Amino acid sequence: MCGRYVSPSDRAIEDYWHIGARDSGRWIQNFNVAPTTQVPMLRLDEQGELELVPARWGLIPSWWKEAKPPTMSFFARSEEAAGKPLWRQSLCSHRCLMPAQGWYEWNPNQQVRSASGRLVHQPYYLYSPNDPLLAMAAMWATWTGPEGQAITSCALLTREAAPAIRSIHQRMPVILPPEQFALWLAPETPGEQVQQVIARARNDFTGHAVSTRVNSAQNDDEGLIEAIAEPGC
């Protein structure tokens, strides 16, 4: 679920959130972001100011003892995260936003042939027609690796899909409206209010079928989000 998304450029993020990139480096738009790669993440710094920093997409909790990071830690079910050791600490006090233009889902009820001739699920590009940028609710952590290197990482939260896109996939990222950003990012927000913020997630989404080229993370171009005819049309 939501294993790929479209990441905006740093200029688009700066303009939307009215911040500077600071030490994050220069981000270019990525049309096929995959887990374990570096992504732009928004969080509050020690002074309570919004900052844009790079993070590994795939959370490694601070208490992790193994040399290799955990697998399949790039998203968490919002209904369960508060009770799971992997997510609990980050959800409690280390919340962040992952900026996105849209995301991809694969419809398990539609099979098509890829360029190589394999049968695969039909991919869709999902987005809001009302907003050029989206804020995916996420969590972060900093882990010290076996050689002493500090790695900041993040994971997004998921929920039941909005009614308009539920026929494509049953799950989607938790995407917050601007009026909920401050509560989500503040580390002192109590757990009950955190759940209320999740419950107020946006539902204004649509989508269209796209090329199976998105299945390969090596493909990264604007053509990936262009609409194609749906199977059977």
mmCIF file with all atom_site columns, C-alpha atoms in Angstrom:
data_model
loop_
_atom_site.group_PDB
_atom_site.id
_atom_site.type_symbol
_atom_site.label_atom_id
_atom_site.label_alt_id
_atom_site.label_comp_id
_atom_site.label_asym_id
_atom_site.label_entity_id
_atom_site.label_seq_id
_atom_site.pdbx_PDB_ins_code
_atom_site.Cartn_x
_atom_site.Cartn_y
_atom_site.Cartn_z
_atom_site.occupancy
_atom_site.B_iso_or_equiv
_atom_site.pdbx_formal_charge
_atom_site.auth_seq_id
_atom_site.auth_comp_id
_atom_site.auth_asym_id
_atom_site.auth_atom_id
_atom_site.pdbx_PDB_model_num
ATOM 1   C CA . MET A 1 1   ? 0.000   0.000   0.000   1.00 0.00 ? 1   MET A CA 1
ATOM 2   C CA . CYS A 1 2   ? 1.385   3.358   -1.059  1.00 0.00 ? 2   CYS A CA 1
ATOM 3   C CA . GLY A 1 3   ? 4.812   2.039   -1.946  1.00 0.00 ? 3   GLY A CA 1
ATOM 4   C CA . ARG A 1 4   ? 5.467   4.909   -4.384  1.00 0.00 ? 4   ARG A CA 1
ATOM 5   C CA . TYR A 1 5   ? 4.631   8.596   -4.482  1.00 0.00 ? 5   TYR A CA 1
ATOM 6   C CA . VAL A 1 6   ? 5.475   11.849  -6.245  1.00 0.00 ? 6   VAL A CA 1
ATOM 7   C CA . SER A 1 7   ? 7.688   14.193  -4.238  1.00 0.00 ? 7   SER A CA 1
ATOM 8   C CA . PRO A 1 8   ? 7.592   17.955  -4.953  1.00 0.00 ? 8   PRO A CA 1
ATOM 9   C CA . SER A 1 9   ? 10.653  20.101  -5.588  1.00 0.00 ? 9   SER A CA 1
ATOM 10  C CA . ASP A 1 10  ? 12.171  22.069  -2.724  1.00 0.00 ? 10  ASP A CA 1
ATOM 11  C CA . ARG A 1 11  ? 10.943  25.311  -4.299  1.00 0.00 ? 11  ARG A CA 1
ATOM 12  C CA . ALA A 1 12  ? 7.355   24.036  -4.300  1.00 0.00 ? 12  ALA A CA 1
ATOM 13  C CA . ILE A 1 13  ? 7.673   22.943  -0.653  1.00 0.00 ? 13  ILE A CA 1
ATOM 14  C CA . GLU A 1 14  ? 9.216   26.266  0.380   1.00 0.00 ? 14  GLU A CA 1
ATOM 15  C CA . ASP A 1 15  ? 6.486   28.240  -1.366  1.00 0.00 ? 15  ASP A CA 1
ATOM 16  C CA . TYR A 1 16  ? 3.649   26.156  0.070   1.00 0.00 ? 16  TYR A CA 1
ATOM 17  C CA . TRP A 1 17  ? 4.913   26.135  3.670   1.00 0.00 ? 17  TRP A CA 1
ATOM 18  C CA . HIS A 1 18  ? 6.697   29.512  3.527   1.00 0.00 ? 18  HIS A CA 1
ATOM 19  C CA . ILE A 1 19  ? 10.018  28.157  4.768   1.00 0.00 ? 19  ILE A CA 1
ATOM 20  C CA . GLY A 1 20  ? 13.592  27.819  3.553   1.00 0.00 ? 20  GLY A CA 1
ATOM 21  C CA . ALA A 1 21  ? 15.301  24.519  2.868   1.00 0.00 ? 21  ALA A CA 1
ATOM 22  C CA . ARG A 1 22  ? 18.154  25.314  5.313   1.00 0.00 ? 22  ARG A CA 1
ATOM 23  C CA . ASP A 1 23  ? 20.524  22.354  5.466   1.00 0.00 ? 23  ASP A CA 1
ATOM 24  C CA . SER A 1 24  ? 18.337  19.883  3.596   1.00 0.00 ? 24  SER A CA 1
ATOM 25  C CA . GLY A 1 25  ? 20.071  20.325  0.249   1.00 0.00 ? 25  GLY A CA 1
ATOM 26  C CA . ARG A 1 26  ? 18.302  20.984  -2.995  1.00 0.00 ? 26  ARG A CA 1
ATOM 27  C CA . TRP A 1 27  ? 15.388  18.671  -3.772  1.00 0.00 ? 27  TRP A CA 1
ATOM 28  C CA . ILE A 1 28  ? 14.269  18.112  -7.346  1.00 0.00 ? 28  ILE A CA 1
ATOM 29  C CA . GLN A 1 29  ? 10.839  16.717  -8.145  1.00 0.00 ? 29  GLN A CA 1
ATOM 30  C CA . ASN A 1 30  ? 10.790  12.927  -8.073  1.00 0.00 ? 30  ASN A CA 1
ATOM 31  C CA . PHE A 1 31  ? 7.931   11.199  -9.910  1.00 0.00 ? 31  PHE A CA 1
ATOM 32  C CA . ASN A 1 32  ? 8.629   7.728   -8.497  1.00 0.00 ? 32  ASN A CA 1
ATOM 33  C CA . VAL A 1 33  ? 9.821   7.832   -4.897  1.00 0.00 ? 33  VAL A CA 1
ATOM 34  C CA . ALA A 1 34  ? 10.506  4.337   -3.521  1.00 0.00 ? 34  ALA A CA 1
ATOM 35  C CA . PRO A 1 35  ? 11.034  3.076   0.054   1.00 0.00 ? 35  PRO A CA 1
ATOM 36  C CA . THR A 1 36  ? 14.531  3.251   1.617   1.00 0.00 ? 36  THR A CA 1
ATOM 37  C CA . THR A 1 37  ? 15.444  6.340   -0.442  1.00 0.00 ? 37  THR A CA 1
ATOM 38  C CA . GLN A 1 38  ? 16.057  9.826   0.973   1.00 0.00 ? 38  GLN A CA 1
ATOM 39  C CA . VAL A 1 39  ? 12.918  11.979  0.998   1.00 0.00 ? 39  VAL A CA 1
ATOM 40  C CA . PRO A 1 40  ? 12.079  15.527  2.140   1.00 0.00 ? 40  PRO A CA 1
ATOM 41  C CA . MET A 1 41  ? 10.453  15.651  5.567   1.00 0.00 ? 41  MET A CA 1
ATOM 42  C CA . LEU A 1 42  ? 8.935   18.544  7.521   1.00 0.00 ? 42  LEU A CA 1
ATOM 43  C CA . ARG A 1 43  ? 9.199   18.648  11.314  1.00 0.00 ? 43  ARG A CA 1
ATOM 44  C CA . LEU A 1 44  ? 9.640   21.163  14.141  1.00 0.00 ? 44  LEU A CA 1
ATOM 45  C CA . ASP A 1 45  ? 13.199  22.015  15.168  1.00 0.00 ? 45  ASP A CA 1
ATOM 46  C CA . GLU A 1 46  ? 14.346  22.572  18.764  1.00 0.00 ? 46  GLU A CA 1
ATOM 47  C CA . GLN A 1 47  ? 13.069  26.153  18.624  1.00 0.00 ? 47  GLN A CA 1
ATOM 48  C CA . GLY A 1 48  ? 9.648   25.016  17.447  1.00 0.00 ? 48  GLY A CA 1
ATOM 49  C CA . GLU A 1 49  ? 10.201  26.292  13.901  1.00 0.00 ? 49  GLU A CA 1
ATOM 50  C CA . LEU A 1 50  ? 9.267   24.296  10.825  1.00 0.00 ? 50  LEU A CA 1
ATOM 51  C CA . GLU A 1 51  ? 12.301  22.777  9.083   1.00 0.00 ? 51  GLU A CA 1
ATOM 52  C CA . LEU A 1 52  ? 12.802  20.719  5.949   1.00 0.00 ? 52  LEU A CA 1
ATOM 53  C CA . VAL A 1 53  ? 15.251  17.844  6.401   1.00 0.00 ? 53  VAL A CA 1
ATOM 54  C CA . PRO A 1 54  ? 16.230  14.680  4.518   1.00 0.00 ? 54  PRO A CA 1
ATOM 55  C CA . ALA A 1 55  ? 15.100  11.337  5.934   1.00 0.00 ? 55  ALA A CA 1
ATOM 56  C CA . ARG A 1 56  ? 15.265  7.691   4.946   1.00 0.00 ? 56  ARG A CA 1
ATOM 57  C CA . TRP A 1 57  ? 11.792  6.476   3.958   1.00 0.00 ? 57  TRP A CA 1
ATOM 58  C CA . GLY A 1 58  ? 11.558  3.432   6.183   1.00 0.00 ? 58  GLY A CA 1
ATOM 59  C CA . LEU A 1 59  ? 11.524  4.054   9.936   1.00 0.00 ? 59  LEU A CA 1
ATOM 60  C CA . ILE A 1 60  ? 14.333  2.781   12.155  1.00 0.00 ? 60  ILE A CA 1
ATOM 61  C CA . PRO A 1 61  ? 13.320  3.321   15.805  1.00 0.00 ? 61  PRO A CA 1
ATOM 62  C CA . SER A 1 62  ? 15.951  4.806   18.107  1.00 0.00 ? 62  SER A CA 1
ATOM 63  C CA . TRP A 1 63  ? 16.064  1.613   20.200  1.00 0.00 ? 63  TRP A CA 1
ATOM 64  C CA . TRP A 1 64  ? 16.741  -0.694  17.221  1.00 0.00 ? 64  TRP A CA 1
ATOM 65  C CA . LYS A 1 65  ? 19.608  -3.110  18.104  1.00 0.00 ? 65  LYS A CA 1
ATOM 66  C CA . GLU A 1 66  ? 20.281  -4.933  14.845  1.00 0.00 ? 66  GLU A CA 1
ATOM 67  C CA . ALA A 1 67  ? 22.831  -3.848  12.258  1.00 0.00 ? 67  ALA A CA 1
ATOM 68  C CA . LYS A 1 68  ? 20.285  -3.982  9.439   1.00 0.00 ? 68  LYS A CA 1
ATOM 69  C CA . PRO A 1 69  ? 17.189  -1.741  9.496   1.00 0.00 ? 69  PRO A CA 1
ATOM 70  C CA . PRO A 1 70  ? 13.743  -3.334  9.895   1.00 0.00 ? 70  PRO A CA 1
ATOM 71  C CA . THR A 1 71  ? 11.972  -4.318  6.698   1.00 0.00 ? 71  THR A CA 1
ATOM 72  C CA . MET A 1 72  ? 8.533   -3.083  5.586   1.00 0.00 ? 72  MET A CA 1
ATOM 73  C CA . SER A 1 73  ? 8.710   -0.118  7.970   1.00 0.00 ? 73  SER A CA 1
ATOM 74  C CA . PHE A 1 74  ? 7.772   2.575   5.456   1.00 0.00 ? 74  PHE A CA 1
ATOM 75  C CA . PHE A 1 75  ? 4.111   2.769   6.481   1.00 0.00 ? 75  PHE A CA 1
ATOM 76  C CA . ALA A 1 76  ? 2.012   2.026   9.559   1.00 0.00 ? 76  ALA A CA 1
ATOM 77  C CA . ARG A 1 77  ? -1.707  1.443   9.933   1.00 0.00 ? 77  ARG A CA 1
ATOM 78  C CA . SER A 1 78  ? -3.057  4.438   11.856  1.00 0.00 ? 78  SER A CA 1
ATOM 79  C CA . GLU A 1 79  ? -5.604  2.242   13.634  1.00 0.00 ? 79  GLU A CA 1
ATOM 80  C CA . GLU A 1 80  ? -2.819  0.136   15.193  1.00 0.00 ? 80  GLU A CA 1
ATOM 81  C CA . ALA A 1 81  ? 0.298   2.320   15.405  1.00 0.00 ? 81  ALA A CA 1
ATOM 82  C CA . ALA A 1 82  ? -0.197  3.556   18.984  1.00 0.00 ? 82  ALA A CA 1
ATOM 83  C CA . GLY A 1 83  ? -0.114  -0.017  20.272  1.00 0.00 ? 83  GLY A CA 1
ATOM 84  C CA . LYS A 1 84  ? 2.844   -1.299  18.258  1.00 0.00 ? 84  LYS A CA 1
ATOM 85  C CA . PRO A 1 85  ? 6.393   -1.051  19.706  1.00 0.00 ? 85  PRO A CA 1
ATOM 86  C CA . LEU A 1 86  ? 7.866   -0.197  16.302  1.00 0.00 ? 86  LEU A CA 1
ATOM 87  C CA . TRP A 1 87  ? 5.748   2.965   16.008  1.00 0.00 ? 87  TRP A CA 1
ATOM 88  C CA . ARG A 1 88  ? 4.663   3.899   19.541  1.00 0.00 ? 88  ARG A CA 1
ATOM 89  C CA . GLN A 1 89  ? 7.437   6.300   20.521  1.00 0.00 ? 89  GLN A CA 1
ATOM 90  C CA . SER A 1 90  ? 7.516   8.146   17.214  1.00 0.00 ? 90  SER A CA 1
ATOM 91  C CA . LEU A 1 91  ? 3.739   8.525   17.066  1.00 0.00 ? 91  LEU A CA 1
ATOM 92  C CA . CYS A 1 92  ? 3.741   9.860   20.617  1.00 0.00 ? 92  CYS A CA 1
ATOM 93  C CA . SER A 1 93  ? 6.273   12.674  20.195  1.00 0.00 ? 93  SER A CA 1
ATOM 94  C CA . HIS A 1 94  ? 8.085   12.559  16.840  1.00 0.00 ? 94  HIS A CA 1
ATOM 95  C CA . ARG A 1 95  ? 5.459   13.399  14.234  1.00 0.00 ? 95  ARG A CA 1
ATOM 96  C CA . CYS A 1 96  ? 6.233   14.964  10.872  1.00 0.00 ? 96  CYS A CA 1
ATOM 97  C CA . LEU A 1 97  ? 4.834   15.596  7.400   1.00 0.00 ? 97  LEU A CA 1
ATOM 98  C CA . MET A 1 98  ? 5.966   14.058  4.136   1.00 0.00 ? 98  MET A CA 1
ATOM 99  C CA . PRO A 1 99  ? 5.172   16.499  1.280   1.00 0.00 ? 99  PRO A CA 1
ATOM 100 C CA . ALA A 1 100 ? 3.689   14.884  -1.823  1.00 0.00 ? 100 ALA A CA 1
ATOM 101 C CA . GLN A 1 101 ? 2.051   15.843  -5.081  1.00 0.00 ? 101 GLN A CA 1
ATOM 102 C CA . GLY A 1 102 ? 0.191   12.523  -5.262  1.00 0.00 ? 102 GLY A CA 1
ATOM 103 C CA . TRP A 1 103 ? 0.752   8.802   -4.846  1.00 0.00 ? 103 TRP A CA 1
ATOM 104 C CA . TYR A 1 104 ? 0.351   5.506   -6.678  1.00 0.00 ? 104 TYR A CA 1
ATOM 105 C CA . GLU A 1 105 ? -1.792  2.484   -5.915  1.00 0.00 ? 105 GLU A CA 1
ATOM 106 C CA . TRP A 1 106 ? -2.216  -0.815  -7.755  1.00 0.00 ? 106 TRP A CA 1
ATOM 107 C CA . ASN A 1 107 ? -5.763  -2.067  -8.286  1.00 0.00 ? 107 ASN A CA 1
ATOM 108 C CA . PRO A 1 108 ? -5.816  -5.767  -7.305  1.00 0.00 ? 108 PRO A CA 1
ATOM 109 C CA . ASN A 1 109 ? -9.005  -6.285  -9.334  1.00 0.00 ? 109 ASN A CA 1
ATOM 110 C CA . GLN A 1 110 ? -7.501  -5.184  -12.653 1.00 0.00 ? 110 GLN A CA 1
ATOM 111 C CA . GLN A 1 111 ? -4.734  -7.123  -14.363 1.00 0.00 ? 111 GLN A CA 1
ATOM 112 C CA . VAL A 1 112 ? -2.799  -5.847  -17.374 1.00 0.00 ? 112 VAL A CA 1
ATOM 113 C CA . ARG A 1 113 ? 0.307   -6.817  -19.315 1.00 0.00 ? 113 ARG A CA 1
ATOM 114 C CA . SER A 1 114 ? 3.496   -4.941  -18.514 1.00 0.00 ? 114 SER A CA 1
ATOM 115 C CA . ALA A 1 115 ? 6.019   -4.056  -21.230 1.00 0.00 ? 115 ALA A CA 1
ATOM 116 C CA . SER A 1 116 ? 7.771   -7.359  -20.537 1.00 0.00 ? 116 SER A CA 1
ATOM 117 C CA . GLY A 1 117 ? 4.512   -9.283  -21.004 1.00 0.00 ? 117 GLY A CA 1
ATOM 118 C CA . ARG A 1 118 ? 3.960   -10.152 -17.351 1.00 0.00 ? 118 ARG A CA 1
ATOM 119 C CA . LEU A 1 119 ? 0.488   -9.951  -15.817 1.00 0.00 ? 119 LEU A CA 1
ATOM 120 C CA . VAL A 1 120 ? 0.495   -7.181  -13.187 1.00 0.00 ? 120 VAL A CA 1
ATOM 121 C CA . HIS A 1 121 ? -2.026  -5.094  -11.293 1.00 0.00 ? 121 HIS A CA 1
ATOM 122 C CA . GLN A 1 122 ? -3.081  -1.849  -12.988 1.00 0.00 ? 122 GLN A CA 1
ATOM 123 C CA . PRO A 1 123 ? -1.360  1.168   -11.387 1.00 0.00 ? 123 PRO A CA 1
ATOM 124 C CA . TYR A 1 124 ? -3.234  4.408   -10.675 1.00 0.00 ? 124 TYR A CA 1
ATOM 125 C CA . TYR A 1 125 ? -2.072  7.911   -9.860  1.00 0.00 ? 125 TYR A CA 1
ATOM 126 C CA . LEU A 1 126 ? -4.095  9.451   -7.007  1.00 0.00 ? 126 LEU A CA 1
ATOM 127 C CA . TYR A 1 127 ? -4.181  13.135  -6.118  1.00 0.00 ? 127 TYR A CA 1
ATOM 128 C CA . SER A 1 128 ? -6.358  16.039  -4.997  1.00 0.00 ? 128 SER A CA 1
ATOM 129 C CA . PRO A 1 129 ? -7.921  18.181  -7.755  1.00 0.00 ? 129 PRO A CA 1
ATOM 130 C CA . ASN A 1 130 ? -8.149  20.977  -5.169  1.00 0.00 ? 130 ASN A CA 1
ATOM 131 C CA . ASP A 1 131 ? -4.528  21.221  -4.011  1.00 0.00 ? 131 ASP A CA 1
ATOM 132 C CA . PRO A 1 132 ? -1.171  20.943  -5.834  1.00 0.00 ? 132 PRO A CA 1
ATOM 133 C CA . LEU A 1 133 ? 0.617   19.761  -2.688  1.00 0.00 ? 133 LEU A CA 1
ATOM 134 C CA . LEU A 1 134 ? -0.391  17.236  -0.047  1.00 0.00 ? 134 LEU A CA 1
ATOM 135 C CA . ALA A 1 135 ? 0.861   16.631  3.500   1.00 0.00 ? 135 ALA A CA 1
ATOM 136 C CA . MET A 1 136 ? 1.097   12.959  4.402   1.00 0.00 ? 136 MET A CA 1
ATOM 137 C CA . ALA A 1 137 ? 0.957   12.394  8.159   1.00 0.00 ? 137 ALA A CA 1
ATOM 138 C CA . ALA A 1 138 ? 4.163   10.659  9.193   1.00 0.00 ? 138 ALA A CA 1
ATOM 139 C CA . MET A 1 139 ? 6.513   9.828   12.081  1.00 0.00 ? 139 MET A CA 1
ATOM 140 C CA . TRP A 1 140 ? 10.278  10.123  12.398  1.00 0.00 ? 140 TRP A CA 1
ATOM 141 C CA . ALA A 1 141 ? 13.135  8.760   14.478  1.00 0.00 ? 141 ALA A CA 1
ATOM 142 C CA . THR A 1 142 ? 16.916  9.079   14.700  1.00 0.00 ? 142 THR A CA 1
ATOM 143 C CA . TRP A 1 143 ? 18.899  5.858   15.027  1.00 0.00 ? 143 TRP A CA 1
ATOM 144 C CA . THR A 1 144 ? 22.609  5.442   15.690  1.00 0.00 ? 144 THR A CA 1
ATOM 145 C CA . GLY A 1 145 ? 24.054  2.742   13.450  1.00 0.00 ? 145 GLY A CA 1
ATOM 146 C CA . PRO A 1 146 ? 26.783  0.215   14.329  1.00 0.00 ? 146 PRO A CA 1
ATOM 147 C CA . GLU A 1 147 ? 29.517  2.575   13.121  1.00 0.00 ? 147 GLU A CA 1
ATOM 148 C CA . GLY A 1 148 ? 28.171  5.534   15.059  1.00 0.00 ? 148 GLY A CA 1
ATOM 149 C CA . GLN A 1 149 ? 26.379  7.198   12.156  1.00 0.00 ? 149 GLN A CA 1
ATOM 150 C CA . ALA A 1 150 ? 23.096  8.973   12.963  1.00 0.00 ? 150 ALA A CA 1
ATOM 151 C CA . ILE A 1 151 ? 20.288  8.129   10.535  1.00 0.00 ? 151 ILE A CA 1
ATOM 152 C CA . THR A 1 152 ? 17.020  10.069  10.498  1.00 0.00 ? 152 THR A CA 1
ATOM 153 C CA . SER A 1 153 ? 14.137  8.066   9.065   1.00 0.00 ? 153 SER A CA 1
ATOM 154 C CA . CYS A 1 154 ? 10.386  8.344   8.630   1.00 0.00 ? 154 CYS A CA 1
ATOM 155 C CA . ALA A 1 155 ? 7.225   6.366   7.895   1.00 0.00 ? 155 ALA A CA 1
ATOM 156 C CA . LEU A 1 156 ? 3.799   7.489   6.753   1.00 0.00 ? 156 LEU A CA 1
ATOM 157 C CA . LEU A 1 157 ? 0.474   6.519   8.289   1.00 0.00 ? 157 LEU A CA 1
ATOM 158 C CA . THR A 1 158 ? -2.343  4.836   6.385   1.00 0.00 ? 158 THR A CA 1
ATOM 159 C CA . ARG A 1 159 ? -6.107  4.682   6.755   1.00 0.00 ? 159 ARG A CA 1
ATOM 160 C CA . GLU A 1 160 ? -9.175  3.335   4.989   1.00 0.00 ? 160 GLU A CA 1
ATOM 161 C CA . ALA A 1 161 ? -9.414  4.863   1.524   1.00 0.00 ? 161 ALA A CA 1
ATOM 162 C CA . ALA A 1 162 ? -11.669 7.847   0.806   1.00 0.00 ? 162 ALA A CA 1
ATOM 163 C CA . PRO A 1 163 ? -14.990 6.855   -0.798  1.00 0.00 ? 163 PRO A CA 1
ATOM 164 C CA . ALA A 1 164 ? -14.163 8.267   -4.247  1.00 0.00 ? 164 ALA A CA 1
ATOM 165 C CA . ILE A 1 165 ? -11.032 6.092   -4.634  1.00 0.00 ? 165 ILE A CA 1
ATOM 166 C CA . ARG A 1 166 ? -11.988 3.005   -2.617  1.00 0.00 ? 166 ARG A CA 1
ATOM 167 C CA . SER A 1 167 ? -12.678 1.006   -5.788  1.00 0.00 ? 167 SER A CA 1
ATOM 168 C CA . ILE A 1 168 ? -9.008  1.417   -6.725  1.00 0.00 ? 168 ILE A CA 1
ATOM 169 C CA . HIS A 1 169 ? -7.506  0.389   -3.392  1.00 0.00 ? 169 HIS A CA 1
ATOM 170 C CA . GLN A 1 170 ? -8.850  -0.108  0.130   1.00 0.00 ? 170 GLN A CA 1
ATOM 171 C CA . ARG A 1 171 ? -6.071  1.858   1.868   1.00 0.00 ? 171 ARG A CA 1
ATOM 172 C CA . MET A 1 172 ? -4.461  5.266   1.405   1.00 0.00 ? 172 MET A CA 1
ATOM 173 C CA . PRO A 1 173 ? -2.073  7.609   3.237   1.00 0.00 ? 173 PRO A CA 1
ATOM 174 C CA . VAL A 1 174 ? -3.418  9.797   6.032   1.00 0.00 ? 174 VAL A CA 1
ATOM 175 C CA . ILE A 1 175 ? -3.364  13.232  4.361   1.00 0.00 ? 175 ILE A CA 1
ATOM 176 C CA . LEU A 1 176 ? -3.965  16.223  6.593   1.00 0.00 ? 176 LEU A CA 1
ATOM 177 C CA . PRO A 1 177 ? -5.662  19.560  5.849   1.00 0.00 ? 177 PRO A CA 1
ATOM 178 C CA . PRO A 1 178 ? -3.590  22.682  6.657   1.00 0.00 ? 178 PRO A CA 1
ATOM 179 C CA . GLU A 1 179 ? -5.631  23.521  9.738   1.00 0.00 ? 179 GLU A CA 1
ATOM 180 C CA . GLN A 1 180 ? -4.392  20.287  11.382  1.00 0.00 ? 180 GLN A CA 1
ATOM 181 C CA . PHE A 1 181 ? -0.661  20.760  10.695  1.00 0.00 ? 181 PHE A CA 1
ATOM 182 C CA . ALA A 1 182 ? 0.166   22.575  13.948  1.00 0.00 ? 182 ALA A CA 1
ATOM 183 C CA . LEU A 1 183 ? -1.517  20.018  16.219  1.00 0.00 ? 183 LEU A CA 1
ATOM 184 C CA . TRP A 1 184 ? 0.082   17.125  14.350  1.00 0.00 ? 184 TRP A CA 1
ATOM 185 C CA . LEU A 1 185 ? 3.603   18.518  14.485  1.00 0.00 ? 185 LEU A CA 1
ATOM 186 C CA . ALA A 1 186 ? 3.574   19.706  18.110  1.00 0.00 ? 186 ALA A CA 1
ATOM 187 C CA . PRO A 1 187 ? 5.288   17.002  20.241  1.00 0.00 ? 187 PRO A CA 1
ATOM 188 C CA . GLU A 1 188 ? 3.143   17.862  23.270  1.00 0.00 ? 188 GLU A CA 1
ATOM 189 C CA . THR A 1 189 ? -0.170  17.096  21.527  1.00 0.00 ? 189 THR A CA 1
ATOM 190 C CA . PRO A 1 190 ? -1.804  14.316  23.611  1.00 0.00 ? 190 PRO A CA 1
ATOM 191 C CA . GLY A 1 191 ? -2.577  10.947  22.075  1.00 0.00 ? 191 GLY A CA 1
ATOM 192 C CA . GLU A 1 192 ? -6.330  11.515  22.078  1.00 0.00 ? 192 GLU A CA 1
ATOM 193 C CA . GLN A 1 193 ? -5.934  14.667  20.005  1.00 0.00 ? 193 GLN A CA 1
ATOM 194 C CA . VAL A 1 194 ? -3.492  12.920  17.679  1.00 0.00 ? 194 VAL A CA 1
ATOM 195 C CA . GLN A 1 195 ? -6.215  10.387  16.908  1.00 0.00 ? 195 GLN A CA 1
ATOM 196 C CA . GLN A 1 196 ? -8.703  13.214  16.341  1.00 0.00 ? 196 GLN A CA 1
ATOM 197 C CA . VAL A 1 197 ? -6.341  14.788  13.817  1.00 0.00 ? 197 VAL A CA 1
ATOM 198 C CA . ILE A 1 198 ? -6.123  11.465  11.960  1.00 0.00 ? 198 ILE A CA 1
ATOM 199 C CA . ALA A 1 199 ? -9.927  11.213  11.969  1.00 0.00 ? 199 ALA A CA 1
ATOM 200 C CA . ARG A 1 200 ? -10.099 14.641  10.275  1.00 0.00 ? 200 ARG A CA 1
ATOM 201 C CA . ALA A 1 201 ? -7.921  13.567  7.347   1.00 0.00 ? 201 ALA A CA 1
ATOM 202 C CA . ARG A 1 202 ? -8.804  14.777  3.869   1.00 0.00 ? 202 ARG A CA 1
ATOM 203 C CA . ASN A 1 203 ? -11.139 12.931  1.494   1.00 0.00 ? 203 ASN A CA 1
ATOM 204 C CA . ASP A 1 204 ? -10.978 15.109  -1.645  1.00 0.00 ? 204 ASP A CA 1
ATOM 205 C CA . PHE A 1 205 ? -9.187  12.739  -4.006  1.00 0.00 ? 205 PHE A CA 1
ATOM 206 C CA . THR A 1 206 ? -9.476  11.352  -7.472  1.00 0.00 ? 206 THR A CA 1
ATOM 207 C CA . GLY A 1 207 ? -7.290  9.204   -9.710  1.00 0.00 ? 207 GLY A CA 1
ATOM 208 C CA . HIS A 1 208 ? -6.614  7.755   -13.120 1.00 0.00 ? 208 HIS A CA 1
ATOM 209 C CA . ALA A 1 209 ? -4.869  4.741   -14.601 1.00 0.00 ? 209 ALA A CA 1
ATOM 210 C CA . VAL A 1 210 ? -1.203  5.190   -15.529 1.00 0.00 ? 210 VAL A CA 1
ATOM 211 C CA . SER A 1 211 ? 1.475   3.230   -17.343 1.00 0.00 ? 211 SER A CA 1
ATOM 212 C CA . THR A 1 212 ? 3.022   0.125   -15.781 1.00 0.00 ? 212 THR A CA 1
ATOM 213 C CA . ARG A 1 213 ? 6.345   1.906   -16.248 1.00 0.00 ? 213 ARG A CA 1
ATOM 214 C CA . VAL A 1 214 ? 5.852   3.152   -12.683 1.00 0.00 ? 214 VAL A CA 1
ATOM 215 C CA . ASN A 1 215 ? 6.456   -0.420  -11.504 1.00 0.00 ? 215 ASN A CA 1
ATOM 216 C CA . SER A 1 216 ? 10.194  0.124   -11.981 1.00 0.00 ? 216 SER A CA 1
ATOM 217 C CA . ALA A 1 217 ? 11.707  2.581   -9.508  1.00 0.00 ? 217 ALA A CA 1
ATOM 218 C CA . GLN A 1 218 ? 14.348  3.372   -12.127 1.00 0.00 ? 218 GLN A CA 1
ATOM 219 C CA . ASN A 1 219 ? 11.737  5.256   -14.153 1.00 0.00 ? 219 ASN A CA 1
ATOM 220 C CA . ASP A 1 220 ? 11.364  8.851   -12.980 1.00 0.00 ? 220 ASP A CA 1
ATOM 221 C CA . ASP A 1 221 ? 9.691   11.293  -15.368 1.00 0.00 ? 221 ASP A CA 1
ATOM 222 C CA . GLU A 1 222 ? 6.500   13.314  -15.691 1.00 0.00 ? 222 GLU A CA 1
ATOM 223 C CA . GLY A 1 223 ? 5.029   10.782  -18.112 1.00 0.00 ? 223 GLY A CA 1
ATOM 224 C CA . LEU A 1 224 ? 4.441   8.405   -15.196 1.00 0.00 ? 224 LEU A CA 1
ATOM 225 C CA . ILE A 1 225 ? 1.469   10.448  -13.966 1.00 0.00 ? 225 ILE A CA 1
ATOM 226 C CA . GLU A 1 226 ? -0.186  10.872  -17.376 1.00 0.00 ? 226 GLU A CA 1
ATOM 227 C CA . ALA A 1 227 ? -3.604  9.241   -17.718 1.00 0.00 ? 227 ALA A CA 1
ATOM 228 C CA . ILE A 1 228 ? -4.101  6.212   -19.946 1.00 0.00 ? 228 ILE A CA 1
ATOM 229 C CA . ALA A 1 229 ? -7.254  4.320   -20.895 1.00 0.00 ? 229 ALA A CA 1
ATOM 230 C CA . GLU A 1 230 ? -8.444  2.053   -18.118 1.00 0.00 ? 230 GLU A CA 1
ATOM 231 C CA . PRO A 1 231 ? -8.439  -1.718  -18.748 1.00 0.00 ? 231 PRO A CA 1
ATOM 232 C CA . GLY A 1 232 ? -11.451 -2.710  -20.801 1.00 0.00 ? 232 GLY A CA 1
ATOM 233 C CA . CYS A 1 233 ? -12.060 0.825   -22.100 1.00 0.00 ? 233 CYS A CA 1
#
